[in-house]
mmCIF file of C-alpha atoms in Angstrom:
data_model
loop_
_atom_site.group_PDB
_atom_site.id
_atom_site.type_symbol
_atom_site.label_atom_id
_atom_site.label_comp_id
_atom_site.label_asym_id
_atom_site.label_seq_id
_atom_site.Cartn_x
_atom_site.Cartn_y
_atom_site.Cartn_z
ATOM 1 C CA UNK R 27 -13.300 -6.841 17.509
ATOM 2 C CA UNK R 28 -15.057 -4.559 15.011
ATOM 3 C CA UNK R 29 -13.728 -1.433 13.311
ATOM 4 C CA UNK R 30 -15.315 0.886 15.904
ATOM 5 C CA UNK R 31 -13.541 -1.025 18.680
ATOM 6 C CA UNK R 32 -10.260 -0.728 16.806
ATOM 7 C CA UNK R 33 -10.616 3.008 16.219
ATOM 8 C CA UNK R 34 -10.867 3.726 19.942
ATOM 9 C CA UNK R 35 -7.223 2.678 20.203
ATOM 10 C CA UNK R 36 -6.366 5.469 17.739
ATOM 11 C CA UNK R 37 -8.057 8.238 19.731
ATOM 12 C CA UNK R 38 -4.917 9.177 21.708
ATOM 13 C CA UNK R 39 -3.198 9.862 18.373
ATOM 14 C CA UNK R 40 -5.847 12.136 16.830
ATOM 15 C CA UNK R 41 -3.625 15.223 16.874
ATOM 16 C CA UNK R 42 -0.723 13.297 15.339
ATOM 17 C CA UNK R 43 -3.023 11.773 12.708
ATOM 18 C CA UNK R 44 -4.228 15.251 11.749
ATOM 19 C CA UNK R 45 -0.613 16.355 11.330
ATOM 20 C CA UNK R 46 0.107 13.315 9.140
ATOM 21 C CA UNK R 47 -2.856 14.168 6.907
ATOM 22 C CA UNK R 48 -1.695 17.792 6.654
ATOM 23 C CA UNK R 49 1.803 16.640 5.668
ATOM 24 C CA UNK R 50 0.314 14.236 3.100
ATOM 25 C CA UNK R 51 -1.780 17.073 1.679
ATOM 26 C CA UNK R 52 1.283 19.316 1.411
ATOM 27 C CA UNK R 53 3.256 16.502 -0.250
ATOM 28 C CA UNK R 54 0.494 15.954 -2.808
ATOM 29 C CA UNK R 55 0.205 19.652 -3.627
ATOM 30 C CA UNK R 56 3.955 19.890 -4.077
ATOM 31 C CA UNK R 57 4.083 16.879 -6.392
ATOM 32 C CA UNK R 58 1.178 18.229 -8.433
ATOM 33 C CA UNK R 59 2.799 21.651 -8.787
ATOM 34 C CA UNK R 60 6.148 20.328 -10.043
ATOM 35 C CA UNK R 61 4.964 19.424 -13.589
ATOM 36 C CA UNK R 62 3.567 22.936 -14.027
ATOM 37 C CA UNK R 63 6.946 24.384 -13.083
ATOM 38 C CA UNK R 64 8.551 21.989 -15.544
ATOM 39 C CA UNK R 65 6.254 23.273 -18.269
ATOM 40 C CA UNK R 66 7.301 26.852 -17.472
ATOM 41 C CA UNK R 67 10.983 25.886 -17.601
ATOM 42 C CA UNK R 68 10.477 24.413 -21.082
ATOM 43 C CA UNK R 69 8.201 27.091 -22.532
ATOM 44 C CA UNK R 70 9.745 30.214 -20.975
ATOM 45 C CA UNK R 71 13.341 29.096 -20.670
ATOM 46 C CA UNK R 72 14.461 26.282 -22.979
ATOM 47 C CA UNK R 73 12.335 27.152 -26.022
ATOM 48 C CA UNK R 74 13.163 30.876 -25.848
ATOM 49 C CA UNK R 75 16.753 30.400 -24.663
ATOM 50 C CA UNK R 76 16.168 32.460 -21.499
ATOM 51 C CA UNK R 77 18.827 31.165 -19.092
ATOM 52 C CA UNK R 78 17.659 33.394 -16.243
ATOM 53 C CA UNK R 79 14.157 31.959 -16.435
ATOM 54 C CA UNK R 80 15.568 28.416 -16.423
ATOM 55 C CA UNK R 81 17.607 29.153 -13.282
ATOM 56 C CA UNK R 82 14.714 30.828 -11.455
ATOM 57 C CA UNK R 83 12.089 28.215 -12.315
ATOM 58 C CA UNK R 84 14.607 25.424 -11.758
ATOM 59 C CA UNK R 85 15.360 26.821 -8.304
ATOM 60 C CA UNK R 86 11.651 26.911 -7.514
ATOM 61 C CA UNK R 87 11.385 23.299 -8.648
ATOM 62 C CA UNK R 88 14.296 22.317 -6.403
ATOM 63 C CA UNK R 89 12.799 24.055 -3.376
ATOM 64 C CA UNK R 90 9.382 22.509 -4.048
ATOM 65 C CA UNK R 91 10.901 19.041 -4.437
ATOM 66 C CA UNK R 92 12.876 19.411 -1.186
ATOM 67 C CA UNK R 93 9.799 20.622 0.700
ATOM 68 C CA UNK R 94 7.686 17.781 -0.699
ATOM 69 C CA UNK R 95 10.374 15.227 0.227
ATOM 70 C CA UNK R 96 10.622 16.642 3.749
ATOM 71 C CA UNK R 97 6.848 16.378 4.160
ATOM 72 C CA UNK R 98 6.926 12.785 2.880
ATOM 73 C CA UNK R 99 9.718 11.765 5.275
ATOM 74 C CA UNK R 100 8.118 13.475 8.281
ATOM 75 C CA UNK R 101 4.699 12.022 7.446
ATOM 76 C CA UNK R 102 6.040 8.485 7.016
ATOM 77 C CA UNK R 103 8.024 8.672 10.274
ATOM 78 C CA UNK R 104 5.059 10.011 12.223
ATOM 79 C CA UNK R 105 2.657 7.493 10.648
ATOM 80 C CA UNK R 106 4.998 4.643 11.610
ATOM 81 C CA UNK R 107 5.115 5.837 15.222
ATOM 82 C CA UNK R 108 1.326 6.159 15.363
ATOM 83 C CA UNK R 109 0.769 2.727 13.815
ATOM 84 C CA UNK R 110 3.305 1.116 16.154
ATOM 85 C CA UNK R 111 1.619 2.575 19.217
ATOM 86 C CA UNK R 112 -1.776 1.610 17.841
ATOM 87 C CA UNK R 113 -0.641 -1.998 17.280
ATOM 88 C CA UNK R 114 0.855 -2.125 20.766
ATOM 89 C CA UNK R 115 -2.507 -1.120 22.276
ATOM 90 C CA UNK R 116 -4.357 -3.670 20.129
ATOM 91 C CA UNK R 117 -1.992 -6.492 21.133
ATOM 92 C CA UNK R 118 -2.397 -5.567 24.787
ATOM 93 C CA UNK R 119 -6.193 -5.539 24.471
ATOM 94 C CA UNK R 120 -6.229 -8.913 22.703
ATOM 95 C CA UNK R 121 -3.969 -10.462 25.346
ATOM 96 C CA UNK R 122 -6.060 -9.015 28.184
ATOM 97 C CA UNK R 123 -9.258 -10.315 26.580
ATOM 98 C CA UNK R 124 -7.799 -13.810 26.120
ATOM 99 C CA UNK R 125 -6.682 -14.004 29.754
ATOM 100 C CA UNK R 126 -10.288 -13.437 30.816
ATOM 101 C CA UNK R 127 -11.683 -16.251 28.655
ATOM 102 C CA UNK R 128 -13.450 -19.130 30.352
ATOM 103 C CA UNK R 129 -12.630 -22.760 29.586
ATOM 104 C CA UNK R 130 -15.729 -22.955 27.401
ATOM 105 C CA UNK R 131 -14.629 -19.910 25.384
ATOM 106 C CA UNK R 132 -11.149 -21.371 24.896
ATOM 107 C CA UNK R 133 -12.746 -24.348 23.148
ATOM 108 C CA UNK R 134 -13.690 -22.041 20.277
ATOM 109 C CA UNK R 135 -10.083 -21.025 19.576
ATOM 110 C CA UNK R 136 -6.935 -23.019 19.205
ATOM 111 C CA UNK R 137 -3.727 -21.833 20.818
ATOM 112 C CA UNK R 138 -2.183 -21.359 17.387
ATOM 113 C CA UNK R 139 -5.130 -19.202 16.278
ATOM 114 C CA UNK R 140 -4.766 -16.973 19.334
ATOM 115 C CA UNK R 141 -1.030 -16.612 18.671
ATOM 116 C CA UNK R 142 -1.724 -15.698 15.043
ATOM 117 C CA UNK R 143 -4.328 -13.117 16.026
ATOM 118 C CA UNK R 144 -1.975 -11.536 18.540
ATOM 119 C CA UNK R 145 1.069 -11.408 16.244
ATOM 120 C CA UNK R 146 0.440 -11.773 12.517
ATOM 121 C CA UNK R 147 -3.077 -10.294 12.426
ATOM 122 C CA UNK R 148 -2.039 -7.331 14.561
ATOM 123 C CA UNK R 149 0.950 -6.738 12.285
ATOM 124 C CA UNK R 150 -1.391 -6.743 9.270
ATOM 125 C CA UNK R 151 -3.653 -4.192 10.955
ATOM 126 C CA UNK R 152 -0.610 -2.057 11.727
ATOM 127 C CA UNK R 153 0.478 -2.136 8.084
ATOM 128 C CA UNK R 154 -3.022 -1.237 6.891
ATOM 129 C CA UNK R 155 -3.091 1.644 9.373
ATOM 130 C CA UNK R 156 0.203 3.015 8.025
ATOM 131 C CA UNK R 157 -1.032 2.696 4.449
ATOM 132 C CA UNK R 158 -4.301 4.435 5.307
ATOM 133 C CA UNK R 159 -2.493 7.349 6.955
ATOM 134 C CA UNK R 160 -0.006 7.851 4.122
ATOM 135 C CA UNK R 161 -2.225 7.058 1.112
ATOM 136 C CA UNK R 162 -5.756 8.080 2.100
ATOM 137 C CA UNK R 163 -5.010 11.688 1.099
ATOM 138 C CA UNK R 164 -2.185 11.386 -1.410
ATOM 139 C CA UNK R 165 -3.655 8.711 -3.701
ATOM 140 C CA UNK R 166 -7.020 10.394 -4.456
ATOM 141 C CA UNK R 167 -5.418 13.821 -4.739
ATOM 142 C CA UNK R 168 -2.692 12.616 -7.084
ATOM 143 C CA UNK R 169 -5.234 10.839 -9.298
ATOM 144 C CA UNK R 170 -7.966 13.490 -9.365
ATOM 145 C CA UNK R 171 -5.608 16.450 -9.185
ATOM 146 C CA UNK R 172 -3.418 15.019 -11.937
ATOM 147 C CA UNK R 173 -6.385 14.742 -14.304
ATOM 148 C CA UNK R 174 -7.676 18.239 -13.457
ATOM 149 C CA UNK R 175 -4.279 19.886 -13.935
ATOM 150 C CA UNK R 176 -3.678 17.915 -17.116
ATOM 151 C CA UNK R 177 -6.979 19.247 -18.475
ATOM 152 C CA UNK R 178 -5.865 22.773 -17.538
ATOM 153 C CA UNK R 179 -2.597 22.257 -19.392
ATOM 154 C CA UNK R 180 -4.297 21.066 -22.573
ATOM 155 C CA UNK R 181 -7.847 19.729 -22.710
ATOM 156 C CA UNK R 182 -7.294 18.189 -26.131
ATOM 157 C CA UNK R 183 -4.502 15.991 -24.772
ATOM 158 C CA UNK R 184 -6.020 15.162 -21.378
ATOM 159 C CA UNK R 185 -8.628 12.808 -22.850
ATOM 160 C CA UNK R 186 -5.882 10.180 -23.043
ATOM 161 C CA UNK R 187 -5.614 10.192 -19.237
ATOM 162 C CA UNK R 188 -9.390 10.186 -18.842
ATOM 163 C CA UNK R 189 -9.539 7.001 -20.928
ATOM 164 C CA UNK R 190 -6.619 5.270 -19.191
ATOM 165 C CA UNK R 191 -7.618 5.840 -15.540
ATOM 166 C CA UNK R 192 -10.749 3.607 -15.694
ATOM 167 C CA UNK R 193 -8.704 0.919 -17.436
ATOM 168 C CA UNK R 194 -6.129 1.039 -14.626
ATOM 169 C CA UNK R 195 -8.922 0.747 -12.044
ATOM 170 C CA UNK R 196 -10.447 -2.271 -13.825
ATOM 171 C CA UNK R 197 -7.077 -4.054 -14.057
ATOM 172 C CA UNK R 198 -6.364 -3.380 -10.386
ATOM 173 C CA UNK R 199 -9.793 -4.627 -9.267
ATOM 174 C CA UNK R 200 -9.484 -7.741 -11.444
ATOM 175 C CA UNK R 201 -6.128 -8.649 -9.900
ATOM 176 C CA UNK R 202 -7.279 -7.952 -6.335
ATOM 177 C CA UNK R 203 -10.443 -9.982 -6.902
ATOM 178 C CA UNK R 204 -8.279 -13.058 -7.388
ATOM 179 C CA UNK R 205 -5.798 -12.218 -4.623
ATOM 180 C CA UNK R 206 -8.057 -11.273 -1.696
ATOM 181 C CA UNK R 207 -9.644 -14.767 -1.247
ATOM 182 C CA UNK R 208 -6.166 -16.279 -1.237
ATOM 183 C CA UNK R 209 -5.081 -13.840 1.470
ATOM 184 C CA UNK R 210 -7.924 -15.206 3.600
ATOM 185 C CA UNK R 211 -6.820 -18.776 2.893
ATOM 186 C CA UNK R 212 -3.292 -17.722 3.829
ATOM 187 C CA UNK R 213 -4.456 -16.817 7.329
ATOM 188 C CA UNK R 214 -5.899 -20.323 7.758
ATOM 189 C CA UNK R 215 -2.651 -21.872 6.534
ATOM 190 C CA UNK R 216 -0.640 -19.803 9.029
ATOM 191 C CA UNK R 217 -2.982 -20.900 11.832
ATOM 192 C CA UNK R 218 -2.441 -24.535 10.887
ATOM 193 C CA UNK R 219 1.340 -24.111 10.707
ATOM 194 C CA UNK R 220 1.452 -22.440 14.125
ATOM 195 C CA UNK R 221 -0.720 -25.212 15.545
ATOM 196 C CA UNK R 222 1.647 -27.939 14.322
ATOM 197 C CA UNK R 223 4.678 -26.054 15.647
ATOM 198 C CA UNK R 224 3.057 -25.412 19.035
ATOM 199 C CA UNK R 225 2.010 -29.058 19.406
ATOM 200 C CA UNK R 226 5.477 -30.249 18.440
ATOM 201 C CA UNK R 227 7.201 -28.004 20.978
ATOM 202 C CA UNK R 228 4.802 -28.537 23.871
ATOM 203 C CA UNK R 229 4.601 -32.315 23.366
ATOM 204 C CA UNK R 230 8.211 -32.997 22.451
ATOM 205 C CA UNK R 231 8.717 -35.456 25.336
ATOM 206 C CA UNK R 232 5.612 -37.464 24.436
ATOM 207 C CA UNK R 233 6.626 -37.484 20.763
ATOM 208 C CA UNK R 234 10.062 -38.844 21.605
ATOM 209 C CA UNK R 235 8.682 -41.343 24.116
ATOM 210 C CA UNK R 236 6.361 -42.896 21.504
ATOM 211 C CA UNK R 237 8.838 -42.485 18.625
ATOM 212 C CA UNK R 238 6.510 -40.159 16.649
ATOM 213 C CA UNK R 239 9.183 -37.701 15.551
ATOM 214 C CA UNK R 240 8.917 -38.655 11.872
ATOM 215 C CA UNK R 241 5.129 -38.347 11.987
ATOM 216 C CA UNK R 242 5.491 -34.858 13.476
ATOM 217 C CA UNK R 243 8.009 -33.943 10.775
ATOM 218 C CA UNK R 244 5.551 -35.095 8.101
ATOM 219 C CA UNK R 245 2.754 -33.010 9.639
ATOM 220 C CA UNK R 246 5.011 -29.962 9.674
ATOM 221 C CA UNK R 247 6.118 -30.542 6.086
ATOM 222 C CA UNK R 248 2.489 -30.774 4.924
ATOM 223 C CA UNK R 249 1.462 -27.594 6.759
ATOM 224 C CA UNK R 250 4.590 -25.781 5.589
ATOM 225 C CA UNK R 251 4.076 -26.884 1.980
ATOM 226 C CA UNK R 252 0.412 -25.781 2.028
ATOM 227 C CA UNK R 253 1.457 -22.361 3.348
ATOM 228 C CA UNK R 254 4.163 -22.052 0.690
ATOM 229 C CA UNK R 255 1.834 -23.046 -2.151
ATOM 230 C CA UNK R 256 -0.791 -20.497 -1.082
ATOM 231 C CA UNK R 257 1.868 -17.779 -0.730
ATOM 232 C CA UNK R 258 3.211 -18.581 -4.208
ATOM 233 C CA UNK R 259 -0.293 -18.355 -5.709
ATOM 234 C CA UNK R 260 -0.866 -14.979 -4.061
ATOM 235 C CA UNK R 261 2.494 -13.610 -5.171
ATOM 236 C CA UNK R 262 1.977 -14.846 -8.732
ATOM 237 C CA UNK R 263 -1.307 -12.951 -8.964
ATOM 238 C CA UNK R 264 0.020 -9.791 -7.308
ATOM 239 C CA UNK R 265 3.163 -9.963 -9.471
ATOM 240 C CA UNK R 266 1.008 -9.132 -12.491
ATOM 241 C CA UNK R 267 0.029 -5.790 -10.952
ATOM 242 C CA UNK R 268 3.225 -3.795 -11.478
ATOM 243 C CA UNK R 269 3.967 -5.064 -15.034
ATOM 244 C CA UNK R 270 0.349 -4.329 -15.983
ATOM 245 C CA UNK R 271 0.646 -0.789 -14.615
ATOM 246 C CA UNK R 272 3.946 -0.272 -16.438
ATOM 247 C CA UNK R 273 2.483 -1.480 -19.741
ATOM 248 C CA UNK R 274 -0.457 0.890 -19.350
ATOM 249 C CA UNK R 275 1.895 3.727 -18.395
ATOM 250 C CA UNK R 276 4.111 3.144 -21.418
ATOM 251 C CA UNK R 277 1.115 2.912 -23.751
ATOM 252 C CA UNK R 278 -0.221 6.123 -22.233
ATOM 253 C CA UNK R 279 3.143 7.851 -22.699
ATOM 254 C CA UNK R 280 3.258 6.782 -26.364
ATOM 255 C CA UNK R 281 -0.286 8.046 -26.895
ATOM 256 C CA UNK R 282 0.511 11.365 -25.204
ATOM 257 C CA UNK R 283 3.672 11.853 -27.245
ATOM 258 C CA UNK R 284 1.892 10.960 -30.492
ATOM 259 C CA UNK R 285 -1.164 13.142 -29.905
ATOM 260 C CA UNK R 286 0.876 15.904 -28.298
ATOM 261 C CA UNK R 287 3.389 15.913 -31.154
ATOM 262 C CA UNK R 288 0.616 16.362 -33.694
ATOM 263 C CA UNK R 289 -0.936 19.190 -31.652
ATOM 264 C CA UNK R 290 2.437 20.906 -31.234
ATOM 265 C CA UNK R 291 3.077 20.578 -34.960
ATOM 266 C CA UNK R 292 -0.270 22.235 -35.677
ATOM 267 C CA UNK R 293 0.393 25.001 -33.141
ATOM 268 C CA UNK R 294 -2.500 23.969 -30.879
ATOM 269 C CA UNK R 295 -0.304 23.464 -27.794
ATOM 270 C CA UNK R 296 3.176 24.139 -26.447
ATOM 271 C CA UNK R 297 5.968 21.699 -25.688
ATOM 272 C CA UNK R 298 5.768 22.305 -21.934
ATOM 273 C CA UNK R 299 2.125 21.226 -21.807
ATOM 274 C CA UNK R 300 2.993 17.849 -23.295
ATOM 275 C CA UNK R 301 5.854 17.313 -20.838
ATOM 276 C CA UNK R 302 3.590 18.288 -17.936
ATOM 277 C CA UNK R 303 0.922 15.865 -19.174
ATOM 278 C CA UNK R 304 3.500 13.053 -19.231
ATOM 279 C CA UNK R 305 4.369 13.854 -15.607
ATOM 280 C CA UNK R 306 0.721 13.864 -14.592
ATOM 281 C CA UNK R 307 0.257 10.508 -16.331
ATOM 282 C CA UNK R 308 3.029 9.023 -14.176
ATOM 283 C CA UNK R 309 1.421 10.453 -11.052
#
């Protein structure tokens, strides 16, 4: 089943998918606008001691944050419903296709493999579909928009972000390059584990009759151990992702504070611009 075949199951949800993308766009715009409001609160209110300006801009920030949160919740809920319906249609199509297989075609697939494709693989596609709906708009906009707005705040400080973003991309690609092949191996391990379980359950009377219970336990232990070892390897590699991102974020924050502090001291920029740049770096 290729990607074009999969997408036909999403056609009934085109209107809902458009709404999800609109909500994601609104969420991204709201998140990108918040640091600018923060800069205004600092420059027009805190620095000058204007309490009225702090209250007004703070109220705008609160309303923007609530609207952005509402868009995020509605988008996530709608994306989950779309992905669930999409996965239901895919599972039904896979089951219907399997029931029409000839005996010769069944020889190319084990029962465990068909079970894995119908359950685990479909669940993976569902998760990817949710991620695509919720991140396909927000992630590029937050990255590109954050850099553009940071440059508008202070071009002399934004070069720090311009340098860090490619480094983040390289680290992410390096980690995923080691993890993706293991994810493929993981699918094979799950197939093998399901096969051993299915054979043990369907042939339990034969196993007991010939006293092969211990042999079946050993087969299960080997398949289970292989699955665990592969899962541990994958998680060890992926576990480096978040600490690496946090280290880069902290280094970026230190660089922004250092460079921004020197520019503020020389009068080249205002305090609010540095705070906004820190927010855009996090985004």
